mmCIF file of C-alpha atoms in Angstrom:
data_model
loop_
_atom_site.group_PDB
_atom_site.id
_atom_site.type_symbol
_atom_site.label_atom_id
_atom_site.label_comp_id
_atom_site.label_asym_id
_atom_site.label_seq_id
_atom_site.Cartn_x
_atom_site.Cartn_y
_atom_site.Cartn_z
ATOM 1 C CA UNK A 5 -11.262 -81.926 -41.826
ATOM 2 C CA UNK A 6 -12.946 -79.133 -39.789
ATOM 3 C CA UNK A 7 -9.670 -78.233 -38.112
ATOM 4 C CA UNK A 8 -7.891 -77.899 -41.444
ATOM 5 C CA UNK A 9 -10.673 -75.720 -42.890
ATOM 6 C CA UNK A 10 -10.606 -73.260 -39.900
ATOM 7 C CA UNK A 11 -6.835 -72.827 -40.183
ATOM 8 C CA UNK A 12 -7.251 -71.657 -43.776
ATOM 9 C CA UNK A 13 -9.756 -68.817 -42.961
ATOM 10 C CA UNK A 14 -8.491 -65.207 -43.684
ATOM 11 C CA UNK A 15 -8.530 -64.002 -40.014
ATOM 12 C CA UNK A 16 -6.017 -66.617 -38.966
ATOM 13 C CA UNK A 17 -3.564 -65.859 -41.780
ATOM 14 C CA UNK A 18 -0.538 -64.015 -40.295
ATOM 15 C CA UNK A 19 0.108 -60.525 -41.593
ATOM 16 C CA UNK A 20 -1.648 -57.101 -41.596
ATOM 17 C CA UNK A 21 -5.385 -57.151 -41.011
ATOM 18 C CA UNK A 22 -7.477 -56.313 -44.064
ATOM 19 C CA UNK A 23 -9.311 -52.948 -44.196
ATOM 20 C CA UNK A 24 -12.957 -53.117 -43.263
ATOM 21 C CA UNK A 25 -15.361 -52.861 -46.121
ATOM 22 C CA UNK A 26 -16.834 -49.336 -46.620
ATOM 23 C CA UNK A 27 -20.433 -48.837 -45.522
ATOM 24 C CA UNK A 28 -22.588 -47.739 -42.607
ATOM 25 C CA UNK A 29 -21.394 -48.545 -39.064
ATOM 26 C CA UNK A 30 -23.002 -51.497 -37.337
ATOM 27 C CA UNK A 31 -24.667 -51.235 -33.965
ATOM 28 C CA UNK A 32 -22.773 -53.583 -31.598
ATOM 29 C CA UNK A 33 -26.002 -54.637 -29.830
ATOM 30 C CA UNK A 34 -28.558 -54.979 -32.546
ATOM 31 C CA UNK A 35 -25.976 -55.659 -35.266
ATOM 32 C CA UNK A 36 -27.883 -53.243 -37.537
ATOM 33 C CA UNK A 37 -26.749 -50.239 -39.470
ATOM 34 C CA UNK A 38 -26.768 -46.914 -37.533
ATOM 35 C CA UNK A 39 -27.033 -43.616 -39.439
ATOM 36 C CA UNK A 40 -24.647 -40.692 -38.704
ATOM 37 C CA UNK A 41 -27.539 -38.265 -37.911
ATOM 38 C CA UNK A 42 -29.244 -40.520 -35.381
ATOM 39 C CA UNK A 43 -30.132 -38.376 -32.292
ATOM 40 C CA UNK A 44 -31.454 -39.946 -29.096
ATOM 41 C CA UNK A 45 -34.925 -38.783 -28.051
ATOM 42 C CA UNK A 46 -35.149 -36.064 -25.363
ATOM 43 C CA UNK A 47 -35.524 -37.270 -21.804
ATOM 44 C CA UNK A 48 -35.495 -35.954 -18.238
ATOM 45 C CA UNK A 49 -32.401 -34.170 -16.871
ATOM 46 C CA UNK A 50 -29.928 -36.528 -15.265
ATOM 47 C CA UNK A 51 -30.998 -39.516 -17.297
ATOM 48 C CA UNK A 52 -27.990 -39.131 -19.618
ATOM 49 C CA UNK A 53 -30.153 -38.190 -22.625
ATOM 50 C CA UNK A 54 -29.395 -35.027 -24.597
ATOM 51 C CA UNK A 55 -32.099 -32.308 -24.784
ATOM 52 C CA UNK A 56 -33.818 -31.574 -28.056
ATOM 53 C CA UNK A 57 -32.085 -29.004 -30.277
ATOM 54 C CA UNK A 58 -35.059 -26.640 -30.148
ATOM 55 C CA UNK A 59 -34.728 -26.436 -26.290
ATOM 56 C CA UNK A 60 -31.069 -25.289 -26.338
ATOM 57 C CA UNK A 61 -30.477 -21.482 -26.403
ATOM 58 C CA UNK A 62 -29.148 -20.100 -29.624
ATOM 59 C CA UNK A 63 -25.645 -18.639 -29.920
ATOM 60 C CA UNK A 64 -26.844 -15.053 -30.346
ATOM 61 C CA UNK A 65 -28.821 -15.304 -27.096
ATOM 62 C CA UNK A 66 -25.793 -16.624 -25.240
ATOM 63 C CA UNK A 67 -23.550 -13.889 -26.646
ATOM 64 C CA UNK A 68 -26.059 -11.141 -25.773
ATOM 65 C CA UNK A 69 -26.459 -12.313 -22.161
ATOM 66 C CA UNK A 70 -24.326 -10.503 -19.602
ATOM 67 C CA UNK A 71 -22.126 -12.136 -17.004
ATOM 68 C CA UNK A 72 -23.844 -12.929 -13.736
ATOM 69 C CA UNK A 73 -21.655 -11.575 -10.887
ATOM 70 C CA UNK A 74 -20.963 -13.566 -7.803
ATOM 71 C CA UNK A 75 -23.388 -12.975 -4.929
ATOM 72 C CA UNK A 76 -21.727 -11.592 -1.824
ATOM 73 C CA UNK A 77 -24.381 -11.376 0.902
ATOM 74 C CA UNK A 78 -21.752 -11.558 3.652
ATOM 75 C CA UNK A 79 -20.058 -8.417 2.448
ATOM 76 C CA UNK A 80 -23.345 -6.540 2.293
ATOM 77 C CA UNK A 81 -24.215 -7.683 5.805
ATOM 78 C CA UNK A 82 -20.817 -6.553 7.106
ATOM 79 C CA UNK A 83 -21.222 -3.222 5.305
ATOM 80 C CA UNK A 84 -24.641 -2.697 6.884
ATOM 81 C CA UNK A 85 -23.293 -3.425 10.365
ATOM 82 C CA UNK A 86 -20.375 -1.033 9.855
ATOM 83 C CA UNK A 87 -22.711 1.673 8.564
ATOM 84 C CA UNK A 88 -24.827 1.354 11.688
ATOM 85 C CA UNK A 89 -21.718 1.631 13.873
ATOM 86 C CA UNK A 90 -20.555 4.651 11.881
ATOM 87 C CA UNK A 91 -23.954 6.302 12.308
ATOM 88 C CA UNK A 92 -23.736 5.670 16.063
ATOM 89 C CA UNK A 93 -20.284 7.262 16.138
ATOM 90 C CA UNK A 94 -21.463 10.356 14.267
ATOM 91 C CA UNK A 95 -24.494 10.631 16.533
ATOM 92 C CA UNK A 96 -22.451 10.494 19.712
ATOM 93 C CA UNK A 97 -19.993 13.066 18.370
ATOM 94 C CA UNK A 98 -22.828 15.475 17.637
ATOM 95 C CA UNK A 99 -25.121 14.736 20.557
ATOM 96 C CA UNK A 100 -22.567 14.584 23.390
ATOM 97 C CA UNK A 101 -22.180 18.108 24.780
ATOM 98 C CA UNK A 102 -18.955 17.206 26.580
ATOM 99 C CA UNK A 103 -17.028 17.423 23.330
ATOM 100 C CA UNK A 104 -17.628 21.191 23.489
ATOM 101 C CA UNK A 105 -17.476 21.840 19.764
ATOM 102 C CA UNK A 106 -17.930 25.540 20.346
ATOM 103 C CA UNK A 107 -14.706 25.660 22.369
ATOM 104 C CA UNK A 108 -12.993 23.604 19.666
ATOM 105 C CA UNK A 109 -13.964 26.192 17.081
ATOM 106 C CA UNK A 110 -12.649 29.006 19.274
ATOM 107 C CA UNK A 111 -9.171 27.445 19.620
ATOM 108 C CA UNK A 112 -8.838 25.905 16.167
ATOM 109 C CA UNK A 113 -7.194 28.990 14.666
ATOM 110 C CA UNK A 114 -5.677 30.415 17.831
ATOM 111 C CA UNK A 115 -2.262 32.014 17.250
ATOM 112 C CA UNK A 116 -0.272 29.666 19.481
ATOM 113 C CA UNK A 117 -1.921 26.629 17.865
ATOM 114 C CA UNK A 118 -1.133 27.870 14.369
ATOM 115 C CA UNK A 119 2.465 28.553 15.449
ATOM 116 C CA UNK A 120 2.766 24.980 16.691
ATOM 117 C CA UNK A 121 1.272 23.756 13.422
ATOM 118 C CA UNK A 122 3.912 25.653 11.449
ATOM 119 C CA UNK A 123 6.695 24.118 13.527
ATOM 120 C CA UNK A 124 5.235 20.655 12.972
ATOM 121 C CA UNK A 125 5.136 21.159 9.220
ATOM 122 C CA UNK A 126 8.659 22.586 9.132
ATOM 123 C CA UNK A 127 10.070 19.781 11.250
ATOM 124 C CA UNK A 128 8.367 17.120 9.113
ATOM 125 C CA UNK A 129 9.654 18.593 5.854
ATOM 126 C CA UNK A 130 13.196 19.101 7.173
ATOM 127 C CA UNK A 131 13.410 15.638 8.685
ATOM 128 C CA UNK A 132 12.059 13.894 5.581
ATOM 129 C CA UNK A 133 14.356 15.823 3.232
ATOM 130 C CA UNK A 134 17.492 15.217 5.267
ATOM 131 C CA UNK A 135 16.543 11.656 6.074
ATOM 132 C CA UNK A 136 16.018 10.737 2.434
ATOM 133 C CA UNK A 137 19.301 12.310 1.366
ATOM 134 C CA UNK A 138 21.104 10.223 3.972
ATOM 135 C CA UNK A 139 18.974 7.196 3.147
ATOM 136 C CA UNK A 140 19.847 7.286 -0.555
ATOM 137 C CA UNK A 141 23.546 7.359 0.335
ATOM 138 C CA UNK A 142 23.147 4.476 2.764
ATOM 139 C CA UNK A 143 21.185 2.493 0.182
ATOM 140 C CA UNK A 144 23.984 3.048 -2.331
ATOM 141 C CA UNK A 145 26.479 1.792 0.266
ATOM 142 C CA UNK A 146 24.415 -1.330 0.878
ATOM 143 C CA UNK A 147 24.227 -2.028 -2.862
ATOM 144 C CA UNK A 148 27.921 -1.388 -3.488
ATOM 145 C CA UNK A 149 30.487 -4.097 -4.052
ATOM 146 C CA UNK A 150 32.665 -2.891 -1.179
ATOM 147 C CA UNK A 151 32.277 -5.159 1.823
ATOM 148 C CA UNK A 152 33.286 -2.487 4.327
ATOM 149 C CA UNK A 153 30.688 -0.037 3.033
ATOM 150 C CA UNK A 154 28.048 -2.742 2.971
ATOM 151 C CA UNK A 155 28.894 -3.749 6.528
ATOM 152 C CA UNK A 156 28.843 -0.188 7.849
ATOM 153 C CA UNK A 157 25.530 0.547 6.144
ATOM 154 C CA UNK A 158 24.023 -2.660 7.468
ATOM 155 C CA UNK A 159 25.212 -1.860 10.995
ATOM 156 C CA UNK A 160 23.738 1.653 10.829
ATOM 157 C CA UNK A 161 20.352 0.398 9.680
ATOM 158 C CA UNK A 162 20.336 -2.388 12.248
ATOM 159 C CA UNK A 163 21.266 -0.116 15.172
ATOM 160 C CA UNK A 164 18.931 2.772 14.360
ATOM 161 C CA UNK A 165 15.933 0.564 13.663
ATOM 162 C CA UNK A 166 16.513 -1.237 16.928
ATOM 163 C CA UNK A 167 16.261 1.904 19.076
ATOM 164 C CA UNK A 168 12.859 3.611 19.554
ATOM 165 C CA UNK A 169 12.632 7.171 18.201
ATOM 166 C CA UNK A 170 11.798 8.557 21.641
ATOM 167 C CA UNK A 171 14.977 7.047 23.110
ATOM 168 C CA UNK A 172 17.027 8.529 20.277
ATOM 169 C CA UNK A 173 15.399 11.885 20.852
ATOM 170 C CA UNK A 174 16.219 11.863 24.570
ATOM 171 C CA UNK A 175 19.757 10.692 23.852
ATOM 172 C CA UNK A 176 20.498 13.589 21.520
ATOM 173 C CA UNK A 177 18.792 16.034 23.864
ATOM 174 C CA UNK A 178 21.059 14.873 26.689
ATOM 175 C CA UNK A 179 24.183 14.726 24.545
ATOM 176 C CA UNK A 180 25.877 17.347 26.712
ATOM 177 C CA UNK A 181 25.994 14.831 29.556
ATOM 178 C CA UNK A 182 28.271 12.578 27.477
ATOM 179 C CA UNK A 183 30.180 15.135 25.430
ATOM 180 C CA UNK A 184 30.323 18.609 26.995
ATOM 181 C CA UNK A 185 32.445 19.814 24.074
ATOM 182 C CA UNK A 186 32.551 18.956 20.365
ATOM 183 C CA UNK A 187 35.783 19.631 18.527
ATOM 184 C CA UNK A 188 36.732 19.760 14.857
ATOM 185 C CA UNK A 189 40.261 19.034 13.774
ATOM 186 C CA UNK A 190 42.646 16.267 12.761
ATOM 187 C CA UNK A 191 41.579 12.839 14.061
ATOM 188 C CA UNK A 192 43.672 11.975 17.123
ATOM 189 C CA UNK A 193 45.520 15.243 16.550
ATOM 190 C CA UNK A 194 45.168 18.977 17.093
ATOM 191 C CA UNK A 195 41.734 20.592 17.398
ATOM 192 C CA UNK A 196 40.813 23.718 15.477
ATOM 193 C CA UNK A 197 37.301 24.557 16.714
ATOM 194 C CA UNK A 198 35.520 23.528 19.911
ATOM 195 C CA UNK A 199 31.922 24.275 20.922
ATOM 196 C CA UNK A 200 29.889 23.499 24.032
ATOM 197 C CA UNK A 201 27.078 21.071 23.296
ATOM 198 C CA UNK A 202 24.934 22.507 26.101
ATOM 199 C CA UNK A 203 24.516 25.665 24.021
ATOM 200 C CA UNK A 204 24.541 23.898 20.658
ATOM 201 C CA UNK A 205 21.835 21.273 21.010
ATOM 202 C CA UNK A 206 18.535 22.972 21.683
ATOM 203 C CA UNK A 207 15.299 21.039 21.745
ATOM 204 C CA UNK A 208 14.483 21.755 18.090
ATOM 205 C CA UNK A 209 17.977 20.793 16.888
ATOM 206 C CA UNK A 210 17.965 17.599 18.946
ATOM 207 C CA UNK A 211 14.578 16.678 17.461
ATOM 208 C CA UNK A 212 15.792 17.440 13.951
ATOM 209 C CA UNK A 213 18.957 15.332 14.311
ATOM 210 C CA UNK A 214 17.321 12.397 16.066
ATOM 211 C CA UNK A 215 14.366 12.112 13.708
ATOM 212 C CA UNK A 216 16.525 12.605 10.605
ATOM 213 C CA UNK A 217 18.790 9.746 11.653
ATOM 214 C CA UNK A 218 15.764 7.577 12.307
ATOM 215 C CA UNK A 219 14.166 8.382 8.942
ATOM 216 C CA UNK A 220 17.456 7.753 7.108
ATOM 217 C CA UNK A 221 17.546 4.127 8.237
ATOM 218 C CA UNK A 222 14.014 3.409 7.032
ATOM 219 C CA UNK A 223 14.421 5.427 3.835
ATOM 220 C CA UNK A 224 17.564 3.470 2.974
ATOM 221 C CA UNK A 225 15.653 0.211 3.119
ATOM 222 C CA UNK A 226 12.779 1.636 1.076
ATOM 223 C CA UNK A 227 15.108 2.875 -1.664
ATOM 224 C CA UNK A 228 17.149 -0.328 -1.657
ATOM 225 C CA UNK A 229 14.011 -2.448 -1.915
ATOM 226 C CA UNK A 230 12.720 -0.389 -4.830
ATOM 227 C CA UNK A 231 15.985 -0.696 -6.748
ATOM 228 C CA UNK A 232 16.195 -4.433 -6.129
ATOM 229 C CA UNK A 233 12.657 -4.808 -7.469
ATOM 230 C CA UNK A 234 13.944 -3.921 -10.950
ATOM 231 C CA UNK A 235 15.146 -6.922 -12.870
ATOM 232 C CA UNK A 236 18.916 -7.050 -13.219
ATOM 233 C CA UNK A 237 18.574 -8.116 -16.823
ATOM 234 C CA UNK A 238 17.285 -4.694 -17.845
ATOM 235 C CA UNK A 239 20.451 -3.026 -16.603
ATOM 236 C CA UNK A 240 22.544 -5.578 -18.438
ATOM 237 C CA UNK A 241 20.543 -5.005 -21.614
ATOM 238 C CA UNK A 242 21.074 -1.242 -21.330
ATOM 239 C CA UNK A 243 24.791 -1.779 -20.817
ATOM 240 C CA UNK A 244 24.856 -3.945 -23.911
ATOM 241 C CA UNK A 245 23.354 -1.018 -25.844
ATOM 242 C CA UNK A 246 26.182 1.228 -24.660
ATOM 243 C CA UNK A 247 24.302 3.403 -22.152
ATOM 244 C CA UNK A 248 26.225 4.924 -19.264
ATOM 245 C CA UNK A 249 25.637 4.141 -15.620
ATOM 246 C CA UNK A 250 23.963 7.450 -14.778
ATOM 247 C CA UNK A 251 21.678 7.313 -17.772
ATOM 248 C CA UNK A 252 20.724 3.700 -17.023
ATOM 249 C CA UNK A 253 19.776 4.634 -13.468
ATOM 250 C CA UNK A 254 17.880 7.799 -14.485
ATOM 251 C CA UNK A 255 16.008 6.446 -17.514
ATOM 252 C CA UNK A 256 15.582 2.739 -16.786
ATOM 253 C CA UNK A 257 16.078 1.775 -13.138
ATOM 254 C CA UNK A 258 14.570 4.767 -11.330
ATOM 255 C CA UNK A 259 11.231 4.925 -13.269
ATOM 256 C CA UNK A 260 10.626 1.266 -12.537
ATOM 257 C CA UNK A 261 11.733 1.528 -8.917
ATOM 258 C CA UNK A 262 9.483 4.492 -8.119
ATOM 259 C CA UNK A 263 6.190 2.515 -8.074
ATOM 260 C CA UNK A 264 7.687 0.448 -5.254
ATOM 261 C CA UNK A 265 9.274 3.413 -3.462
ATOM 262 C CA UNK A 266 6.393 5.903 -3.503
ATOM 263 C CA UNK A 267 3.794 3.982 -1.432
ATOM 264 C CA UNK A 268 6.268 3.133 1.317
ATOM 265 C CA UNK A 269 7.609 6.685 1.294
ATOM 266 C CA UNK A 270 4.096 8.067 1.608
ATOM 267 C CA UNK A 271 3.458 5.894 4.624
ATOM 268 C CA UNK A 272 6.769 6.996 6.140
ATOM 269 C CA UNK A 273 5.880 10.657 5.568
ATOM 270 C CA UNK A 274 2.470 10.350 7.204
ATOM 271 C CA UNK A 275 3.974 8.405 10.070
ATOM 272 C CA UNK A 276 6.646 11.030 10.587
ATOM 273 C CA UNK A 277 4.070 13.828 10.606
ATOM 274 C CA UNK A 278 2.398 12.165 13.556
ATOM 275 C CA UNK A 279 5.673 11.066 15.142
ATOM 276 C CA UNK A 280 6.775 14.678 15.494
ATOM 277 C CA UNK A 281 4.367 14.864 18.415
ATOM 278 C CA UNK A 282 6.961 13.048 20.556
ATOM 279 C CA UNK A 283 9.075 16.210 20.586
ATOM 280 C CA UNK A 284 6.620 17.571 23.139
ATOM 281 C CA UNK A 285 8.469 15.533 25.801
ATOM 282 C CA UNK A 286 11.493 17.834 25.411
ATOM 283 C CA UNK A 287 9.337 20.997 25.419
ATOM 284 C CA UNK A 288 9.504 21.684 21.689
ATOM 285 C CA UNK A 289 6.437 23.753 20.975
ATOM 286 C CA UNK A 290 4.893 21.763 18.149
ATOM 287 C CA UNK A 291 1.166 21.368 17.522
ATOM 288 C CA UNK A 292 0.528 18.956 20.382
ATOM 289 C CA UNK A 293 2.689 20.809 22.887
ATOM 290 C CA UNK A 294 0.949 24.083 22.013
ATOM 291 C CA UNK A 295 -2.409 22.609 22.912
ATOM 292 C CA UNK A 296 -0.928 21.112 26.083
ATOM 293 C CA UNK A 297 0.224 24.532 27.209
ATOM 294 C CA UNK A 298 -3.301 25.872 26.742
ATOM 295 C CA UNK A 299 -5.217 23.117 28.517
ATOM 296 C CA UNK A 300 -2.762 23.165 31.393
ATOM 297 C CA UNK A 301 -4.088 26.669 32.086
ATOM 298 C CA UNK A 302 -7.836 26.320 31.398
ATOM 299 C CA UNK A 303 -8.213 22.556 32.016
ATOM 300 C CA UNK A 304 -10.182 22.133 28.777
ATOM 301 C CA UNK A 305 -8.327 18.933 27.983
ATOM 302 C CA UNK A 306 -10.741 17.212 25.588
ATOM 303 C CA UNK A 307 -11.561 20.237 23.397
ATOM 304 C CA UNK A 308 -7.864 21.092 22.984
ATOM 305 C CA UNK A 309 -6.965 17.506 22.171
ATOM 306 C CA UNK A 310 -9.727 17.547 19.559
ATOM 307 C CA UNK A 311 -8.167 20.695 18.090
ATOM 308 C CA UNK A 312 -4.843 18.893 17.655
ATOM 309 C CA UNK A 313 -6.624 15.827 16.294
ATOM 310 C CA UNK A 314 -8.507 17.810 13.672
ATOM 311 C CA UNK A 315 -5.308 19.396 12.407
ATOM 312 C CA UNK A 316 -3.534 16.034 12.223
ATOM 313 C CA UNK A 317 -6.502 14.511 10.363
ATOM 314 C CA UNK A 318 -6.545 17.381 7.890
ATOM 315 C CA UNK A 319 -2.812 17.167 7.214
ATOM 316 C CA UNK A 320 -2.752 13.397 6.810
ATOM 317 C CA UNK A 321 -5.732 13.614 4.468
ATOM 318 C CA UNK A 322 -3.941 16.110 2.248
ATOM 319 C CA UNK A 323 -0.810 13.954 2.238
ATOM 320 C CA UNK A 324 -2.861 10.866 1.379
ATOM 321 C CA UNK A 325 -4.459 12.650 -1.564
ATOM 322 C CA UNK A 326 -1.042 13.733 -2.810
ATOM 323 C CA UNK A 327 0.299 10.210 -2.387
ATOM 324 C CA UNK A 328 -2.604 8.851 -4.443
ATOM 325 C CA UNK A 329 -1.843 11.088 -7.397
ATOM 326 C CA UNK A 330 1.908 10.456 -7.208
ATOM 327 C CA UNK A 331 1.324 6.702 -7.145
ATOM 328 C CA UNK A 332 -1.017 6.945 -10.117
ATOM 329 C CA UNK A 333 1.564 8.986 -12.037
ATOM 330 C CA UNK A 334 4.315 6.424 -11.604
ATOM 331 C CA UNK A 335 1.939 3.472 -12.131
ATOM 332 C CA UNK A 336 0.703 4.693 -15.504
ATOM 333 C CA UNK A 337 0.964 2.056 -18.159
ATOM 334 C CA UNK A 338 1.333 -0.750 -15.635
ATOM 335 C CA UNK A 339 -2.378 -1.434 -15.215
ATOM 336 C CA UNK A 340 -2.260 -0.602 -11.512
ATOM 337 C CA UNK A 341 -4.167 2.310 -10.031
ATOM 338 C CA UNK A 342 -5.368 3.106 -13.513
ATOM 339 C CA UNK A 343 -8.939 3.529 -12.415
ATOM 340 C CA UNK A 344 -10.425 6.961 -12.154
ATOM 341 C CA UNK A 345 -10.805 8.490 -8.683
ATOM 342 C CA UNK A 346 -13.918 7.208 -6.969
ATOM 343 C CA UNK A 347 -13.716 3.808 -8.589
ATOM 344 C CA UNK A 348 -12.653 0.512 -7.182
ATOM 345 C CA UNK A 349 -9.270 -1.010 -8.190
ATOM 346 C CA UNK A 350 -11.067 -3.328 -10.563
ATOM 347 C CA UNK A 351 -12.436 -0.346 -12.459
ATOM 348 C CA UNK A 352 -16.028 -0.753 -11.223
ATOM 349 C CA UNK A 353 -17.812 2.202 -9.787
ATOM 350 C CA UNK A 354 -20.130 2.138 -6.795
ATOM 351 C CA UNK A 355 -23.198 2.266 -9.047
ATOM 352 C CA UNK A 356 -22.054 -0.788 -10.969
ATOM 353 C CA UNK A 357 -21.276 -2.705 -7.797
ATOM 354 C CA UNK A 358 -24.771 -2.012 -6.488
ATOM 355 C CA UNK A 359 -26.297 -3.006 -9.811
ATOM 356 C CA UNK A 360 -24.400 -6.283 -9.840
ATOM 357 C CA UNK A 361 -25.721 -7.147 -6.417
ATOM 358 C CA UNK A 362 -29.359 -6.460 -7.287
ATOM 359 C CA UNK A 363 -30.066 -10.230 -7.436
ATOM 360 C CA UNK A 364 -30.027 -10.132 -3.660
ATOM 361 C CA UNK A 365 -33.241 -8.097 -3.730
ATOM 362 C CA UNK A 366 -35.386 -10.329 -5.894
ATOM 363 C CA UNK A 367 -35.796 -12.048 -9.250
ATOM 364 C CA UNK A 368 -36.465 -8.775 -11.078
ATOM 365 C CA UNK A 369 -33.064 -7.467 -10.063
ATOM 366 C CA UNK A 370 -31.508 -10.767 -11.067
ATOM 367 C CA UNK A 371 -32.917 -10.482 -14.582
ATOM 368 C CA UNK A 372 -31.695 -6.910 -14.907
ATOM 369 C CA UNK A 373 -28.212 -7.784 -13.633
ATOM 370 C CA UNK A 374 -27.961 -10.768 -15.983
ATOM 371 C CA UNK A 375 -29.016 -8.645 -18.949
ATOM 372 C CA UNK A 376 -31.737 -11.111 -19.980
ATOM 373 C CA UNK A 377 -34.676 -8.726 -19.762
#
C-alpha cells in the first residue's frame, strides 16, 4: 500500500513541474524565510563580509577625486643621473681652457668661414631640390603599372643605396678617367656636341651630381612610402564620385601622404646638411674645408673644429624647428603633434608632470596630487 501511495504523489506525475507558490524565499540551511533587505553584518577585510554602507565613500566624493598617476621613480632617478652628467659636461666645457673659447669667437664670423657656410647652404638646398624632383619621378615609376619602368626604378634605388656617398662622390670627380669626352647626338649614330669632362666636372659640380643622385634614391622611397600609406579605398571612392586623377592626388592622396613624408624628409635634409662635409675630400671649400685651411696654417685644430661644430648645430637646430612646425601643420586634425610647443605629446606640461609625481616626496604631495585635500 505504501508503494502505491508514493506513486500517486504530484512530484512523480509526468509532465511540466508546477510553479512554486508565491512567498518569501526559504533559507536552504535553516529552512526559514529570508527577507530581501537582509544585509550581513560588517566584518574584517578578507573575511568575505561586505562593509557597512556608512563606511563606503559616497558617489560625489568618488567623482570629485582626481586620478592618481602612476609612480615612476625609475624615470626620476634616470633623469637625475643624466642631469648630473649634463652639469659635468657644461662644467668641463667652461672650465677647460684648452677649448680656447676666445679664439672660437674670433674665427666664428671670419670671412672665409662665412664663405664656406654659404657654399654649404647652397649645396644643401640645390641637392635637396634636385634630388626630390628626381625622387618623385622615380617614385612614380615604381608605382606605375609598367613592369619595365618599375624594374628600372627598382634597380636605380637598389644600386645607389648600395654605394656609399663618398664613393659616388669620388667616382664622379674622377669621371674623366673613364670618359674623357661626353658627346650629345643620335644614339649609336652621329655626334653633334662633344665636351671634355676634365674641364666640365669641377669639384662643386661633381659634389652636386653625386649627392643629388644619392638623395634621389632615398627621396623616391620616402615619397613612395607616403603614398602607399594612404588607403587605396579613398582613391576608389573619389573615382566613384567622378574626380579626375590629378585632383584626386592633389586634394585627397597628397594631404594624407604628407604626414608620413615630412618627418622622413626632415631627417634626410638634416642628414644631407651634415653629409656635405664629405666634399672636403675633393677640396670643395665648404664650411668644414674652410676651417681645415685655417688650422693647417695656425695649428689651432680644436678651436676651428668647434667653430664648424657651432655652425652645424645652429643650422640643424633651425631646420629641426622648421620641421616641427611643418609636421604640426600637416598633422592638424589627426590628434598627433597637436600639443602646444613646450608640452609633452600627451598634452601634459612639465609643471603637470612634476605635480603628478609629488607623491614621491611624501604623503602631503600624494593628497594634493590625488585631489583629496
